[in-house]
CSV table of C-alpha atoms in Angstrom, one decimal:
chain,number,residue,atom,x,y,z
A,1,UNK,CA,0.0,0.0,0.0
A,2,UNK,CA,2.9,2.3,0.9
A,3,UNK,CA,4.4,1.8,-2.6
A,4,UNK,CA,1.1,2.6,-4.3
A,5,UNK,CA,0.8,5.9,-2.3
A,6,UNK,CA,4.4,6.8,-3.0
A,7,UNK,CA,3.9,6.2,-6.7
A,8,UNK,CA,0.7,8.3,-6.8
A,9,UNK,CA,2.8,11.1,-5.2
A,10,UNK,CA,5.7,10.8,-7.5
A,11,UNK,CA,6.8,13.0,-10.4
A,12,UNK,CA,6.4,10.0,-12.7
A,13,UNK,CA,2.8,9.5,-12.0
A,14,UNK,CA,2.2,13.4,-12.3
A,15,UNK,CA,3.9,13.6,-15.7
A,16,UNK,CA,2.2,10.5,-17.0
A,17,UNK,CA,-1.3,11.6,-15.9
A,18,UNK,CA,-0.7,15.1,-17.4
A,19,UNK,CA,0.4,13.7,-20.8
A,20,UNK,CA,-2.5,11.2,-20.9
A,21,UNK,CA,-5.1,14.0,-20.0
A,22,UNK,CA,-3.5,16.3,-22.7
A,23,UNK,CA,-3.7,13.6,-25.4
A,24,UNK,CA,-7.3,12.7,-24.5
A,25,UNK,CA,-8.3,16.3,-24.5
A,26,UNK,CA,-6.6,16.8,-28.0
A,27,UNK,CA,-8.4,13.7,-29.3
A,28,UNK,CA,-11.8,14.8,-27.8
A,29,UNK,CA,-11.4,18.4,-29.1
A,30,UNK,CA,-10.3,17.3,-32.7
A,31,UNK,CA,-13.3,14.7,-32.7
A,32,UNK,CA,-15.8,17.5,-31.6
A,33,UNK,CA,-14.7,20.0,-34.2
A,34,UNK,CA,-14.6,17.4,-36.9
A,35,UNK,CA,-18.2,16.4,-36.2
A,36,UNK,CA,-19.4,19.9,-35.8
A,37,UNK,CA,-17.7,21.2,-38.8
A,38,UNK,CA,-17.3,18.7,-41.7
A,39,UNK,CA,-14.7,20.9,-43.5
A,40,UNK,CA,-12.3,20.6,-40.5
A,41,UNK,CA,-12.7,16.8,-40.7
A,42,UNK,CA,-11.7,16.7,-44.4
A,43,UNK,CA,-8.8,19.2,-43.9
A,44,UNK,CA,-7.4,17.0,-41.1
A,45,UNK,CA,-7.9,13.8,-43.3
A,46,UNK,CA,-6.0,15.8,-46.1
A,47,UNK,CA,-3.3,16.8,-43.6
A,48,UNK,CA,-2.9,13.0,-42.6
A,49,UNK,CA,-2.4,12.0,-46.3
A,50,UNK,CA,0.1,14.9,-46.7
A,51,UNK,CA,2.0,13.6,-43.6
A,52,UNK,CA,1.8,10.1,-44.7
A,53,UNK,CA,3.6,11.1,-47.9
A,54,UNK,CA,6.3,12.9,-45.8
A,55,UNK,CA,6.7,9.6,-43.6
A,56,UNK,CA,7.1,7.4,-46.6
A,57,UNK,CA,9.8,9.8,-48.1
A,58,UNK,CA,11.8,10.6,-45.1
A,59,UNK,CA,15.1,9.2,-44.2
A,60,UNK,CA,14.3,6.7,-41.5
A,61,UNK,CA,14.1,3.0,-40.7
A,62,UNK,CA,11.2,0.9,-42.3
A,63,UNK,CA,9.8,-0.2,-38.9
A,64,UNK,CA,9.3,3.4,-37.7
A,65,UNK,CA,7.7,4.3,-41.1
A,66,UNK,CA,5.4,1.3,-41.0
A,67,UNK,CA,4.3,2.2,-37.3
A,68,UNK,CA,3.4,5.7,-38.2
A,69,UNK,CA,1.5,5.0,-41.4
A,70,UNK,CA,-0.6,2.3,-39.4
A,71,UNK,CA,-1.4,4.9,-36.8
A,72,UNK,CA,-2.3,7.8,-39.4
A,73,UNK,CA,-4.5,5.5,-41.5
A,74,UNK,CA,-6.2,4.0,-38.4
A,75,UNK,CA,-7.1,7.5,-37.2
A,76,UNK,CA,-7.1,9.7,-40.4
A,77,UNK,CA,-8.6,12.7,-38.9
A,78,UNK,CA,-6.1,12.6,-35.7
A,79,UNK,CA,-3.0,10.7,-36.8
A,80,UNK,CA,-1.5,13.5,-38.8
A,81,UNK,CA,-1.6,15.7,-35.7
A,82,UNK,CA,-0.1,13.1,-33.6
A,83,UNK,CA,2.8,12.7,-36.0
A,84,UNK,CA,3.4,16.5,-36.1
A,85,UNK,CA,3.6,16.4,-32.3
A,86,UNK,CA,5.7,13.1,-32.0
A,87,UNK,CA,7.0,11.9,-35.2
A,88,UNK,CA,9.6,14.6,-36.2
A,89,UNK,CA,12.9,15.1,-34.5
A,90,UNK,CA,12.3,18.3,-32.7
A,91,UNK,CA,15.5,19.4,-30.9
A,92,UNK,CA,15.8,22.6,-29.0
A,93,UNK,CA,17.6,25.1,-31.1
A,94,UNK,CA,20.1,25.8,-28.5
A,95,UNK,CA,21.0,22.2,-28.4
A,96,UNK,CA,21.4,21.8,-32.0
A,97,UNK,CA,23.6,24.9,-32.1
A,98,UNK,CA,25.8,23.4,-29.3
A,99,UNK,CA,26.0,20.2,-31.0
A,100,UNK,CA,27.1,21.7,-34.3
A,101,UNK,CA,29.7,23.6,-32.1
A,102,UNK,CA,30.8,20.5,-30.7
A,103,UNK,CA,31.4,18.9,-34.2
A,104,UNK,CA,33.3,21.9,-35.1
A,105,UNK,CA,35.5,21.6,-32.0
A,106,UNK,CA,36.0,17.9,-32.6
A,107,UNK,CA,37.3,18.8,-36.1
A,108,UNK,CA,39.5,21.6,-34.7
A,109,UNK,CA,41.1,19.5,-32.0
A,110,UNK,CA,41.4,16.4,-34.3
A,111,UNK,CA,43.9,18.5,-36.5
A,112,UNK,CA,46.5,17.9,-33.8
A,113,UNK,CA,46.2,14.3,-34.9
A,114,UNK,CA,46.2,15.1,-38.7
A,115,UNK,CA,49.4,13.3,-39.3
A,116,UNK,CA,48.1,10.1,-37.9
A,117,UNK,CA,44.8,10.5,-39.7
A,118,UNK,CA,46.7,10.9,-43.0
A,119,UNK,CA,48.7,7.9,-42.6
A,120,UNK,CA,48.2,5.4,-45.3
A,121,UNK,CA,46.2,2.4,-44.2
A,122,UNK,CA,46.3,0.5,-47.4
A,123,UNK,CA,47.6,-2.6,-45.6
A,124,UNK,CA,44.8,-2.3,-43.0
A,125,UNK,CA,41.4,-2.4,-44.7
A,126,UNK,CA,39.4,-2.3,-41.4
A,127,UNK,CA,41.2,0.6,-39.9
A,128,UNK,CA,41.0,2.7,-43.0
A,129,UNK,CA,37.2,2.1,-43.2
A,130,UNK,CA,36.6,3.1,-39.6
A,131,UNK,CA,38.8,6.1,-39.6
A,132,UNK,CA,36.9,7.3,-42.8
A,133,UNK,CA,33.5,6.6,-41.2
A,134,UNK,CA,34.2,8.2,-37.9
A,135,UNK,CA,35.7,11.4,-39.5
A,136,UNK,CA,32.8,11.7,-42.0
A,137,UNK,CA,30.2,11.2,-39.3
A,138,UNK,CA,31.2,13.7,-36.6
A,139,UNK,CA,34.8,14.4,-37.0
A,140,UNK,CA,35.9,11.8,-34.5
A,141,UNK,CA,39.7,11.4,-34.9
A,142,UNK,CA,41.7,8.3,-34.5
A,143,UNK,CA,44.4,7.9,-31.6
A,144,UNK,CA,47.2,5.7,-30.7
A,145,UNK,CA,49.6,5.1,-27.9
A,146,UNK,CA,46.6,4.9,-25.5
A,147,UNK,CA,46.3,2.4,-22.8
A,148,UNK,CA,43.2,0.4,-22.5
A,149,UNK,CA,41.7,-1.8,-19.6
A,150,UNK,CA,38.6,-3.9,-20.2
A,151,UNK,CA,36.3,-4.6,-17.3
A,152,UNK,CA,34.3,-7.9,-17.8
A,153,UNK,CA,31.9,-6.9,-14.9
A,154,UNK,CA,30.4,-4.0,-13.2
A,155,UNK,CA,32.2,-5.0,-9.9
A,156,UNK,CA,35.7,-4.6,-11.5
A,157,UNK,CA,34.9,-1.3,-13.2
A,158,UNK,CA,33.5,0.1,-9.9
A,159,UNK,CA,36.6,-0.9,-8.2
A,160,UNK,CA,38.8,1.1,-10.6
A,161,UNK,CA,36.2,4.0,-10.4
A,162,UNK,CA,37.1,4.3,-6.7
A,163,UNK,CA,40.8,3.9,-7.2
A,164,UNK,CA,40.9,6.7,-10.0
A,165,UNK,CA,38.5,9.0,-8.1
A,166,UNK,CA,40.6,9.3,-5.1
A,167,UNK,CA,43.5,10.2,-7.2
A,168,UNK,CA,41.7,13.2,-8.7
A,169,UNK,CA,43.6,16.7,-8.4
A,170,UNK,CA,42.0,19.0,-10.9
A,171,UNK,CA,38.4,18.0,-12.1
A,172,UNK,CA,35.9,15.2,-12.2
A,173,UNK,CA,33.3,14.9,-14.9
A,174,UNK,CA,30.4,12.4,-14.6
A,175,UNK,CA,27.6,11.9,-17.0
A,176,UNK,CA,25.2,8.9,-16.4
A,177,UNK,CA,21.6,7.9,-17.4
A,178,UNK,CA,20.8,6.4,-13.9
A,179,UNK,CA,21.9,7.4,-10.5
A,180,UNK,CA,20.2,5.5,-7.5
A,181,UNK,CA,21.1,5.7,-3.8
A,182,UNK,CA,22.9,2.8,-2.3
A,183,UNK,CA,26.3,1.3,-1.7
A,184,UNK,CA,27.7,2.3,-5.1
A,185,UNK,CA,26.4,5.8,-5.1
A,186,UNK,CA,26.9,6.5,-1.5
A,187,UNK,CA,30.5,5.5,-1.8
A,188,UNK,CA,31.3,7.6,-4.9
A,189,UNK,CA,29.3,10.5,-3.5
A,190,UNK,CA,31.5,10.7,-0.4
A,191,UNK,CA,34.5,10.9,-2.5
A,192,UNK,CA,32.9,13.6,-4.7
A,193,UNK,CA,32.0,15.6,-1.6
A,194,UNK,CA,35.6,15.2,-0.2
A,195,UNK,CA,37.1,16.3,-3.5
A,196,UNK,CA,34.7,19.4,-3.9
A,197,UNK,CA,35.9,20.4,-0.5
A,198,UNK,CA,39.6,20.2,-1.5
A,199,UNK,CA,38.8,22.5,-4.5
A,200,UNK,CA,38.5,19.9,-7.2
A,201,UNK,CA,36.0,20.9,-9.9
A,202,UNK,CA,33.5,18.2,-9.6
A,203,UNK,CA,30.5,18.2,-12.3
A,204,UNK,CA,27.7,15.8,-12.7
A,205,UNK,CA,25.1,15.3,-15.3
A,206,UNK,CA,22.3,12.7,-15.0
A,207,UNK,CA,19.2,12.1,-17.1
A,208,UNK,CA,16.1,13.0,-15.4
A,209,UNK,CA,14.0,10.2,-16.9
A,210,UNK,CA,16.5,7.5,-16.1
A,211,UNK,CA,16.7,8.6,-12.4
A,212,UNK,CA,13.3,10.0,-12.1
A,213,UNK,CA,12.0,7.2,-9.7
A,214,UNK,CA,15.1,7.1,-7.6
A,215,UNK,CA,16.0,10.7,-6.8
A,216,UNK,CA,14.0,13.7,-5.4
A,217,UNK,CA,13.4,16.6,-7.8
A,218,UNK,CA,15.5,18.8,-5.6
A,219,UNK,CA,18.3,16.5,-5.4
A,220,UNK,CA,20.5,18.7,-7.8
A,221,UNK,CA,20.0,21.6,-5.4
A,222,UNK,CA,21.2,19.5,-2.5
A,223,UNK,CA,24.3,18.4,-4.5
A,224,UNK,CA,25.1,22.0,-5.8
A,225,UNK,CA,24.8,23.4,-2.3
A,226,UNK,CA,27.7,21.0,-1.3
A,227,UNK,CA,30.1,21.9,-4.2
A,228,UNK,CA,29.1,19.2,-6.8
A,229,UNK,CA,28.0,21.2,-9.7
A,230,UNK,CA,24.9,19.3,-11.0
A,231,UNK,CA,22.5,19.4,-13.9
A,232,UNK,CA,19.5,17.3,-15.0
A,233,UNK,CA,19.6,16.5,-18.6
A,234,UNK,CA,16.3,17.2,-20.5
A,235,UNK,CA,14.0,17.5,-17.3
A,236,UNK,CA,10.8,15.7,-17.6
A,237,UNK,CA,7.8,17.9,-18.3
A,238,UNK,CA,4.1,17.3,-18.8
A,239,UNK,CA,4.1,18.3,-22.4
A,240,UNK,CA,3.5,16.5,-25.7
A,241,UNK,CA,6.8,16.8,-27.2
A,242,UNK,CA,9.0,14.4,-29.0
A,243,UNK,CA,12.1,15.8,-27.3
A,244,UNK,CA,11.0,14.1,-24.2
A,245,UNK,CA,12.1,10.8,-25.9
A,246,UNK,CA,15.6,12.1,-26.4
A,247,UNK,CA,17.4,10.8,-23.4
A,248,UNK,CA,21.1,11.0,-22.2
A,249,UNK,CA,21.9,7.3,-22.2
A,250,UNK,CA,25.7,7.9,-22.0
A,251,UNK,CA,28.0,6.8,-19.2
A,252,UNK,CA,31.1,8.9,-19.0
A,253,UNK,CA,33.6,9.4,-16.2
A,254,UNK,CA,36.6,11.7,-16.9
A,255,UNK,CA,39.3,12.3,-14.3
A,256,UNK,CA,41.9,15.2,-14.7
A,257,UNK,CA,41.9,14.6,-18.4
A,258,UNK,CA,44.1,11.6,-17.8
A,259,UNK,CA,41.6,8.7,-17.8
A,260,UNK,CA,38.1,8.1,-19.0
A,261,UNK,CA,35.6,5.3,-18.5
A,262,UNK,CA,32.6,4.2,-20.6
A,263,UNK,CA,30.5,1.1,-20.9
A,264,UNK,CA,27.1,-0.2,-19.7
A,265,UNK,CA,27.3,0.7,-16.0
A,266,UNK,CA,25.1,3.3,-14.4
A,267,UNK,CA,25.3,4.3,-10.7
A,268,UNK,CA,23.2,1.7,-9.0
A,269,UNK,CA,23.8,-1.3,-6.9
A,270,UNK,CA,22.4,-3.9,-9.3
A,271,UNK,CA,25.2,-3.0,-11.7
A,272,UNK,CA,27.8,-4.3,-9.1
A,273,UNK,CA,25.5,-7.1,-7.8
A,274,UNK,CA,25.3,-5.8,-4.2
A,275,UNK,CA,21.5,-5.8,-5.0
A,276,UNK,CA,20.1,-8.7,-6.9
A,277,UNK,CA,17.7,-8.0,-9.9
A,278,UNK,CA,17.2,-10.6,-12.7
A,279,UNK,CA,19.7,-13.1,-11.6
A,280,UNK,CA,23.4,-12.0,-12.1
A,281,UNK,CA,23.7,-8.7,-13.6
A,282,UNK,CA,26.5,-8.8,-16.1
A,283,UNK,CA,27.9,-5.5,-17.3
A,284,UNK,CA,31.0,-4.5,-19.1
A,285,UNK,CA,33.3,-1.4,-19.5
A,286,UNK,CA,36.5,0.0,-20.6
A,287,UNK,CA,39.1,2.6,-19.2
A,288,UNK,CA,41.2,4.7,-21.7
A,289,UNK,CA,44.4,6.6,-20.8
A,290,UNK,CA,46.1,9.0,-23.2
A,291,UNK,CA,45.2,11.6,-25.6
A,292,UNK,CA,41.9,10.0,-26.7
A,293,UNK,CA,40.4,11.1,-23.3
A,294,UNK,CA,40.1,14.5,-24.7
A,295,UNK,CA,37.1,13.4,-26.9
A,296,UNK,CA,35.2,12.3,-23.8
A,297,UNK,CA,36.1,15.6,-22.0
A,298,UNK,CA,34.6,17.5,-25.1
A,299,UNK,CA,31.5,15.3,-25.3
A,300,UNK,CA,30.8,15.9,-21.6
A,301,UNK,CA,31.3,19.7,-21.9
A,302,UNK,CA,29.2,19.9,-25.0
A,303,UNK,CA,26.1,18.7,-22.9
A,304,UNK,CA,27.2,20.5,-19.9
A,305,UNK,CA,27.3,23.9,-21.8
A,306,UNK,CA,23.8,23.3,-23.1
A,307,UNK,CA,22.4,22.5,-19.7
A,308,UNK,CA,24.1,25.2,-17.8
A,309,UNK,CA,23.5,27.7,-20.6
A,310,UNK,CA,27.2,28.7,-20.6
A,311,UNK,CA,30.2,28.5,-22.7
A,312,UNK,CA,32.8,26.6,-20.7
A,313,UNK,CA,36.1,26.7,-22.7
A,314,UNK,CA,37.7,23.3,-23.5
A,315,UNK,CA,41.3,24.3,-23.4
A,316,UNK,CA,41.7,24.4,-19.8
A,317,UNK,CA,40.5,20.8,-19.4
A,318,UNK,CA,42.6,19.3,-22.4
A,319,UNK,CA,46.0,18.0,-21.7
A,320,UNK,CA,48.7,19.1,-24.1
A,321,UNK,CA,49.9,16.4,-26.6
A,322,UNK,CA,53.3,15.2,-25.6
A,323,UNK,CA,56.0,14.6,-28.0
A,324,UNK,CA,57.2,11.5,-26.1
A,325,UNK,CA,54.6,8.8,-26.5
A,326,UNK,CA,54.0,5.8,-24.4
A,327,UNK,CA,54.3,2.8,-26.7
A,328,UNK,CA,51.0,1.2,-26.3
A,329,UNK,CA,49.6,-0.9,-29.2
A,330,UNK,CA,46.9,-0.3,-31.6
A,331,UNK,CA,44.3,2.5,-32.3
A,332,UNK,CA,41.5,4.1,-30.6
A,333,UNK,CA,38.4,6.1,-32.0
A,334,UNK,CA,36.1,7.5,-29.1
A,335,UNK,CA,32.7,8.7,-30.5
A,336,UNK,CA,29.4,10.2,-29.4
A,337,UNK,CA,26.1,10.0,-30.9
A,338,UNK,CA,23.2,12.5,-30.9
A,339,UNK,CA,19.8,12.6,-32.1
A,340,UNK,CA,20.2,16.2,-33.3
A,341,UNK,CA,21.6,15.1,-36.7
A,342,UNK,CA,21.1,12.4,-39.3
A,343,UNK,CA,24.5,10.6,-38.7
A,344,UNK,CA,23.2,7.8,-36.4
A,345,UNK,CA,26.9,7.1,-35.6
A,346,UNK,CA,26.3,4.3,-33.1
A,347,UNK,CA,24.5,2.3,-35.8
A,348,UNK,CA,27.1,3.1,-38.3
A,349,UNK,CA,29.7,1.6,-36.0
A,350,UNK,CA,27.9,-1.5,-35.7
A,351,UNK,CA,27.3,-1.8,-39.5
A,352,UNK,CA,30.8,-1.0,-40.2
A,353,UNK,CA,32.1,-3.6,-37.9
A,354,UNK,CA,29.7,-6.2,-39.4
A,355,UNK,CA,30.6,-5.3,-43.0
A,356,UNK,CA,34.3,-5.4,-42.4
A,357,UNK,CA,34.4,-8.7,-40.4
A,358,UNK,CA,36.1,-11.6,-42.3
A,359,UNK,CA,36.2,-14.4,-39.6
A,360,UNK,CA,33.6,-13.6,-36.8
A,361,UNK,CA,31.4,-10.8,-35.5
A,362,UNK,CA,30.3,-11.3,-31.8
A,363,UNK,CA,28.1,-8.9,-29.9
A,364,UNK,CA,26.2,-8.5,-26.6
A,365,UNK,CA,23.0,-6.5,-26.3
A,366,UNK,CA,20.3,-6.3,-23.7
A,367,UNK,CA,17.7,-5.5,-26.2
A,368,UNK,CA,17.6,-6.7,-29.7
A,369,UNK,CA,15.1,-4.7,-32.0
A,370,UNK,CA,16.5,-4.6,-35.6
A,371,UNK,CA,15.5,-3.0,-38.8
A,372,UNK,CA,15.8,-4.5,-42.1
A,373,UNK,CA,19.1,-2.7,-42.9
A,374,UNK,CA,20.8,-4.4,-39.9
A,375,UNK,CA,19.2,-7.7,-40.6
A,376,UNK,CA,20.4,-7.5,-44.2
A,377,UNK,CA,24.1,-6.6,-43.0
A,378,UNK,CA,24.1,-9.6,-40.7
A,379,UNK,CA,22.8,-11.9,-43.5
A,380,UNK,CA,25.4,-10.7,-46.0
A,381,UNK,CA,28.2,-11.2,-43.3
A,382,UNK,CA,27.0,-15.0,-43.0
A,383,UNK,CA,26.8,-15.2,-46.7
A,384,UNK,CA,30.6,-14.2,-46.7
A,385,UNK,CA,31.4,-17.0,-44.3
A,386,UNK,CA,31.5,-14.8,-41.1
A,387,UNK,CA,30.5,-16.4,-37.8
A,388,UNK,CA,27.8,-14.1,-36.4
A,389,UNK,CA,26.7,-14.5,-32.8
A,390,UNK,CA,24.4,-12.3,-30.7
A,391,UNK,CA,24.0,-12.8,-26.9
A,392,UNK,CA,21.0,-11.5,-25.1
A,393,UNK,CA,19.7,-11.8,-21.6
A,394,UNK,CA,18.2,-15.2,-20.2
A,395,UNK,CA,16.4,-13.2,-17.7
A,396,UNK,CA,14.9,-9.9,-19.1
A,397,UNK,CA,14.4,-6.5,-17.2
A,398,UNK,CA,11.5,-5.4,-19.7
A,399,UNK,CA,9.2,-8.1,-20.5
A,400,UNK,CA,7.6,-6.5,-23.5
A,401,UNK,CA,10.9,-5.6,-25.1
A,402,UNK,CA,12.1,-9.1,-24.4
A,403,UNK,CA,9.1,-10.4,-26.5
A,404,UNK,CA,10.2,-8.2,-29.3
A,405,UNK,CA,13.8,-9.5,-28.9
A,406,UNK,CA,12.5,-13.2,-29.0
A,407,UNK,CA,10.3,-12.4,-32.2
A,408,UNK,CA,13.6,-11.7,-34.2
A,409,UNK,CA,15.0,-15.2,-33.2
A,410,UNK,CA,13.8,-17.4,-35.8
A,411,UNK,CA,14.3,-14.9,-38.5
A,412,UNK,CA,18.0,-14.4,-37.5
A,413,UNK,CA,18.5,-18.2,-36.8
A,414,UNK,CA,17.2,-19.1,-40.3
A,415,UNK,CA,19.8,-16.8,-41.8
A,416,UNK,CA,22.6,-18.4,-39.8
A,417,UNK,CA,23.0,-16.1,-36.9
A,418,UNK,CA,23.8,-17.8,-33.6
A,419,UNK,CA,21.6,-16.4,-30.8
A,420,UNK,CA,22.7,-17.1,-27.3
A,421,UNK,CA,20.7,-16.4,-24.1
A,422,UNK,CA,22.8,-15.6,-20.9
A,423,UNK,CA,21.4,-17.9,-18.5
A,424,UNK,CA,22.8,-16.6,-15.3
A,425,UNK,CA,20.7,-13.5,-15.6
A,426,UNK,CA,20.7,-10.1,-17.4
A,427,UNK,CA,23.4,-9.2,-19.6
A,428,UNK,CA,23.5,-5.5,-20.0
A,429,UNK,CA,26.8,-4.9,-21.6
A,430,UNK,CA,27.0,-3.5,-25.1
A,431,UNK,CA,30.2,-5.0,-26.4
A,432,UNK,CA,31.1,-6.1,-30.1
A,433,UNK,CA,34.2,-8.0,-31.2
A,434,UNK,CA,35.5,-9.0,-34.6
A,435,UNK,CA,38.4,-11.0,-35.9
A,436,UNK,CA,40.5,-10.9,-32.8
A,437,UNK,CA,41.4,-7.3,-33.8
A,438,UNK,CA,38.5,-4.9,-33.3
A,439,UNK,CA,36.0,-4.2,-30.6
A,440,UNK,CA,33.5,-1.6,-29.6
A,441,UNK,CA,32.6,-1.0,-26.0
A,442,UNK,CA,30.0,1.7,-24.9
A,443,UNK,CA,26.4,2.4,-24.3
A,444,UNK,CA,24.9,1.5,-27.7
A,445,UNK,CA,22.2,-1.3,-27.7
A,446,UNK,CA,21.1,-3.0,-30.9
A,447,UNK,CA,17.7,-1.2,-30.8
A,448,UNK,CA,15.7,1.8,-32.1
A,449,UNK,CA,16.1,4.1,-29.1
A,450,UNK,CA,20.1,3.8,-29.2
A,451,UNK,CA,20.4,4.1,-32.9
A,452,UNK,CA,18.0,7.0,-33.3
A,453,UNK,CA,16.5,8.6,-30.1
A,454,UNK,CA,19.2,8.7,-27.4
A,455,UNK,CA,22.5,10.4,-26.7
A,456,UNK,CA,25.1,7.7,-26.8
A,457,UNK,CA,29.0,7.2,-26.7
A,458,UNK,CA,31.6,4.4,-27.0
A,459,UNK,CA,35.0,3.5,-28.1
A,460,UNK,CA,36.1,1.5,-31.0
A,461,UNK,CA,39.6,0.0,-30.5
A,462,UNK,CA,41.8,-1.9,-32.9
A,463,UNK,CA,44.8,-4.1,-32.2
A,464,UNK,CA,45.0,-2.8,-28.7
A,465,UNK,CA,46.2,-5.0,-25.8
A,466,UNK,CA,42.9,-5.6,-24.2
A,467,UNK,CA,41.4,-7.3,-27.2
A,468,UNK,CA,42.5,-10.7,-25.9
A,469,UNK,CA,40.7,-9.8,-22.5
A,470,UNK,CA,37.4,-9.1,-24.4
A,471,UNK,CA,37.7,-12.4,-26.4
A,472,UNK,CA,38.3,-14.3,-23.1
A,473,UNK,CA,35.2,-12.7,-21.6
A,474,UNK,CA,33.0,-13.7,-24.9
A,475,UNK,CA,34.2,-17.3,-24.6
A,476,UNK,CA,33.2,-17.3,-20.8
A,477,UNK,CA,29.8,-15.8,-21.8
A,478,UNK,CA,29.2,-18.5,-24.4
A,479,UNK,CA,30.1,-21.3,-21.9
A,480,UNK,CA,27.6,-19.7,-19.4
A,481,UNK,CA,24.9,-19.2,-22.2
A,482,UNK,CA,22.3,-21.4,-24.0
A,483,UNK,CA,22.3,-21.6,-27.8
A,484,UNK,CA,18.8,-21.1,-29.0
A,485,UNK,CA,17.8,-23.4,-31.8
A,486,UNK,CA,15.2,-23.1,-34.6
A,487,UNK,CA,13.3,-26.1,-33.1
A,488,UNK,CA,12.7,-24.1,-29.9
A,489,UNK,CA,11.4,-21.1,-31.9
A,490,UNK,CA,9.0,-23.3,-33.8
A,491,UNK,CA,7.5,-24.7,-30.6
A,492,UNK,CA,6.2,-21.3,-29.7
A,493,UNK,CA,2.5,-21.4,-29.7
A,494,UNK,CA,0.2,-19.4,-32.0
A,495,UNK,CA,-1.1,-17.0,-29.5
A,496,UNK,CA,2.6,-15.9,-28.2
A,497,UNK,CA,3.8,-15.7,-31.8
A,498,UNK,CA,1.0,-13.4,-32.7
A,499,UNK,CA,1.5,-11.3,-29.5
A,500,UNK,CA,5.2,-11.0,-30.5
A,501,UNK,CA,4.5,-10.0,-34.0
A,502,UNK,CA,2.0,-7.3,-32.9
A,503,UNK,CA,4.5,-5.9,-30.4
A,504,UNK,CA,7.1,-6.0,-33.1
A,505,UNK,CA,5.0,-3.4,-35.1
A,506,UNK,CA,5.3,-1.1,-32.2
A,507,UNK,CA,9.0,-1.9,-31.6
A,508,UNK,CA,10.1,1.7,-32.5
A,509,UNK,CA,8.5,3.0,-29.3
A,510,UNK,CA,9.5,0.2,-26.9
């Protein structure tokens, strides 16, 4: 009973109720005027037809187009208006300007790596393709002589979080989708408070939607009063606006410009398994040391400047490039992705890895919602003799999304993809590996939200020392997982199969 009362008093309930009331009011208003004034009805129907043509011809995935056409044609007098409210990418102008400035800054700072970028990669087809794609879709440069450490669990990454945080002397930048009070956050918070009192510049960004059920609305004020400069990303408001779907799904920790972390881990106890949810919670991450850290610093400050409505200069937080290099192996490309443009960098990273793979492409993802372009890329890779494996959770955190994930199983297995279910519990890590040479670790899921709606980030690594650690982790994952067979898929009863197919139509909004 207490949980129900708490929910009824929550910001989540208030916003959801307000949005529902607005949607119902809009529907009733449109219906009323359409019945009273026939001319308005025909104008709205004409609008829906015009909008339908726009949907068909826009650059977007087929699944999203199908969903909108279905909605518009089902409610011809109302669907066009709904699309104009929710269907277009409506990004605040200030954020779009900030993003464009960030890309310009990426390009400016990347010129410090111009010699490396201009090196001939004729003997390395994969590196050449990834460097070209990253530069063309956001001016993300390639770095070398960077130290990389891979974490096969949230527990190991958390341990390194603490070790590096206590060393901070100049600044700490944190950007996370979820922050939830508990052992993990309380420990980190105490370090942040101590560092702030020592004069360290401590800044925190967390997503309002991701943390709305965990933290009080005035929590940023509490943190700011104690020296931790804090901003909520895209605060949830009771308004019918597409931009409420654009969430900051990134996980970034930068310390003194010397080290940067990213991966699947948010700041909540289930990520380090001190709180049990959905069996064993497996997450993965990576730490980068060296010049590549500057891209994470710029990515953080880009969002910070927008939320704070300021223009913090990057230079004071970027370390000078040293002439003497630490001889670490391989190449590193940090990247970020934003819904403010049409680049879809996270998806392109996946596609490029699939298309360049010669021996194998393995990936873990908590959610598997694919469009035809991605399915075709996987199919082509298999036709070329590539071993394609996808690992999904054995125990899901979102039941409806999991049903859509399962709806893809038989299609992919028939094409030759090996699907594994991680039987110990919920695998939340987003890691891809190809040919013992390349890997991607970050926040990008194989789903519509990550590819098109959310702010994401990650790092692509090539011939670095931690590749062997990533492969060892995959091999352990396969041992602990169940290989799904086509026979199992065919045993699914008609009602469940129909339910999954219906959900699949709505997959772009799940």
